[in-house]
Short mmCIF file of C-alpha atoms in Angstrom, two decimals:
data_model
loop_
_atom_site.label_atom_id
_atom_site.label_comp_id
_atom_site.label_asym_id
_atom_site.label_seq_id
_atom_site.Cartn_x
_atom_site.Cartn_y
_atom_site.Cartn_z
CA MET A 937 -15.51 26.84 -44.85
CA SER A 938 -12.30 28.59 -43.89
CA ASP A 939 -8.91 26.95 -44.18
CA LYS A 940 -9.23 25.95 -40.52
CA PRO A 941 -11.95 23.65 -39.25
CA THR A 942 -14.23 25.30 -36.68
CA VAL A 943 -15.52 23.43 -33.64
CA LEU A 944 -18.32 24.66 -31.40
CA PHE A 945 -18.75 23.10 -27.95
CA VAL A 946 -22.21 23.51 -26.44
CA CYS A 947 -23.55 22.71 -22.99
CA VAL A 948 -26.40 24.23 -21.04
CA HIS A 949 -24.52 26.77 -18.93
CA ASN A 950 -21.27 27.09 -20.96
CA ALA A 951 -19.55 27.08 -17.57
CA GLY A 952 -17.95 23.63 -17.20
CA ARG A 953 -17.74 20.90 -19.83
CA SER A 954 -17.81 23.13 -22.90
CA GLN A 955 -15.27 25.53 -21.39
CA MET A 956 -12.91 22.68 -20.48
CA ALA A 957 -13.31 21.19 -23.97
CA ALA A 958 -12.58 24.56 -25.59
CA GLY A 959 -9.54 24.96 -23.35
CA TRP A 960 -8.22 21.53 -24.31
CA LEU A 961 -8.82 22.01 -28.02
CA THR A 962 -7.18 25.44 -28.02
CA HIS A 963 -4.19 24.02 -26.12
CA LEU A 964 -3.76 20.77 -28.06
CA ALA A 965 -4.52 21.97 -31.60
CA GLY A 966 -2.02 24.82 -31.41
CA GLY A 967 -4.14 27.23 -33.44
CA ALA A 968 -4.89 24.79 -36.27
CA ILE A 969 -8.58 24.65 -35.33
CA GLU A 970 -10.90 27.56 -34.57
CA VAL A 971 -12.54 26.95 -31.20
CA ARG A 972 -15.87 28.29 -29.94
CA SER A 973 -18.13 27.47 -27.03
CA ALA A 974 -21.63 28.52 -25.99
CA GLY A 975 -24.54 27.57 -23.78
CA SER A 976 -28.27 27.28 -24.29
CA ALA A 977 -28.78 28.99 -20.88
CA PRO A 978 -25.39 30.51 -20.03
CA ALA A 979 -24.30 30.94 -16.42
CA ASP A 980 -22.91 34.25 -15.20
CA GLN A 981 -19.39 32.84 -14.79
CA VAL A 982 -17.23 29.83 -15.60
CA ASN A 983 -17.41 27.11 -12.93
CA PRO A 984 -14.50 27.84 -10.52
CA VAL A 985 -13.90 24.10 -10.03
CA ALA A 986 -13.56 23.64 -13.81
CA VAL A 987 -11.09 26.56 -13.83
CA GLU A 988 -9.12 24.91 -11.01
CA ALA A 989 -9.14 21.49 -12.71
CA MET A 990 -7.78 23.00 -15.93
CA ARG A 991 -5.19 25.06 -14.02
CA GLU A 992 -3.84 21.78 -12.59
CA VAL A 993 -2.90 20.70 -16.13
CA GLY A 994 -1.45 24.08 -17.08
CA ILE A 995 -4.42 25.48 -19.03
CA ASP A 996 -5.81 28.85 -17.97
CA ILE A 997 -9.51 29.39 -18.71
CA THR A 998 -10.00 32.17 -16.12
CA GLY A 999 -10.50 34.76 -18.87
CA GLU A 1000 -13.43 32.91 -20.43
CA GLN A 1001 -17.05 34.09 -20.10
CA PRO A 1002 -20.12 31.94 -20.73
CA LYS A 1003 -21.72 32.92 -24.05
CA VAL A 1004 -25.24 32.43 -25.34
CA LEU A 1005 -25.70 29.90 -28.13
CA THR A 1006 -26.71 31.58 -31.39
CA VAL A 1007 -27.88 30.19 -34.70
CA ASP A 1008 -24.99 32.09 -36.33
CA ALA A 1009 -22.42 30.29 -34.15
CA VAL A 1010 -23.82 26.91 -35.19
CA GLU A 1011 -24.01 27.91 -38.84
CA ALA A 1012 -20.39 29.14 -38.81
CA SER A 1013 -19.05 25.89 -37.31
CA ASP A 1014 -17.98 22.72 -39.10
CA VAL A 1015 -18.39 20.48 -36.06
CA VAL A 1016 -20.90 21.02 -33.25
CA ILE A 1017 -20.34 19.01 -30.08
CA THR A 1018 -23.14 19.05 -27.54
CA MET A 1019 -22.84 18.00 -23.92
CA GLY A 1020 -26.17 17.53 -22.30
CA CYS A 1021 -28.09 20.39 -23.92
CA GLY A 1022 -30.40 18.02 -25.75
CA ASP A 1023 -32.72 19.64 -28.26
CA ALA A 1024 -31.68 23.21 -27.45
CA CYS A 1025 -29.10 23.14 -30.25
CA PRO A 1026 -30.27 24.14 -33.72
CA ILE A 1027 -29.54 21.54 -36.40
CA PHE A 1028 -28.32 22.48 -39.86
CA PRO A 1029 -27.95 20.03 -42.75
CA GLY A 1030 -24.37 19.26 -43.66
CA LYS A 1031 -22.92 19.95 -40.22
CA ARG A 1032 -21.24 17.26 -38.21
CA TYR A 1033 -22.87 16.77 -34.82
CA GLU A 1034 -21.67 14.73 -31.89
CA ASP A 1035 -23.21 14.42 -28.45
CA TRP A 1036 -20.66 13.69 -25.76
CA LYS A 1037 -22.23 12.03 -22.73
CA LEU A 1038 -20.29 13.55 -19.84
CA ASP A 1039 -21.16 14.12 -16.21
CA ASP A 1040 -21.98 17.73 -15.39
CA PRO A 1041 -19.29 19.24 -13.13
CA ALA A 1042 -21.75 21.80 -11.71
CA GLY A 1043 -21.84 21.56 -7.93
CA GLN A 1044 -19.12 18.89 -7.83
CA GLY A 1045 -15.80 18.98 -6.03
CA ILE A 1046 -12.40 18.85 -7.71
CA GLU A 1047 -12.13 15.07 -7.13
CA SER A 1048 -15.24 14.53 -9.28
CA VAL A 1049 -14.27 17.09 -11.93
CA ARG A 1050 -10.78 15.68 -12.66
CA PRO A 1051 -12.07 12.50 -14.39
CA ILE A 1052 -14.50 14.62 -16.47
CA ARG A 1053 -11.59 16.87 -17.48
CA ASP A 1054 -9.46 13.85 -18.41
CA GLU A 1055 -12.24 12.22 -20.45
CA ILE A 1056 -12.73 15.50 -22.32
CA LYS A 1057 -8.99 15.56 -23.10
CA ASP A 1058 -9.19 12.03 -24.58
CA ARG A 1059 -12.19 12.93 -26.72
CA VAL A 1060 -10.61 16.19 -27.89
CA GLY A 1061 -7.46 14.27 -28.85
CA LYS A 1062 -9.50 11.89 -31.01
CA LEU A 1063 -11.36 14.82 -32.58
CA ILE A 1064 -8.07 16.53 -33.50
CA GLY A 1065 -6.92 13.29 -35.15
CA GLU A 1066 -10.10 13.24 -37.26
CA LEU A 1067 -10.00 16.94 -38.21
CA LEU A 1068 -6.26 17.27 -38.83
CA PRO A 1069 -5.14 14.18 -40.72
CA GLY A 1070 -1.41 13.55 -40.64
#
């Protein structure tokens, strides 16, 4: 384990929830946590509505690209947070796993994505409190 905890966010397409979560964690942790995201079946681009929802709160995720989930990424992470990818995520002993039950923003309008974005922010805030005591 490095001096920084590493968190991997995983959802099916790595286009919405996991990208928003990675954006929040990067923004709120100020570099104190290494942030990764991936998908079990990555889309070809980040969901434009997720990008817009994050832009509204001053976080730019336009440069992100969906990435395929690899065993190496899971192995190199201290905490693996899944969002609706079910059994597609490999499990390693000694890792911390959480499954966040969140609505999928795919195909939804901005009005539906905002509450998902805000719930992710709350969960990321709690996670930071657990990983960075003090």
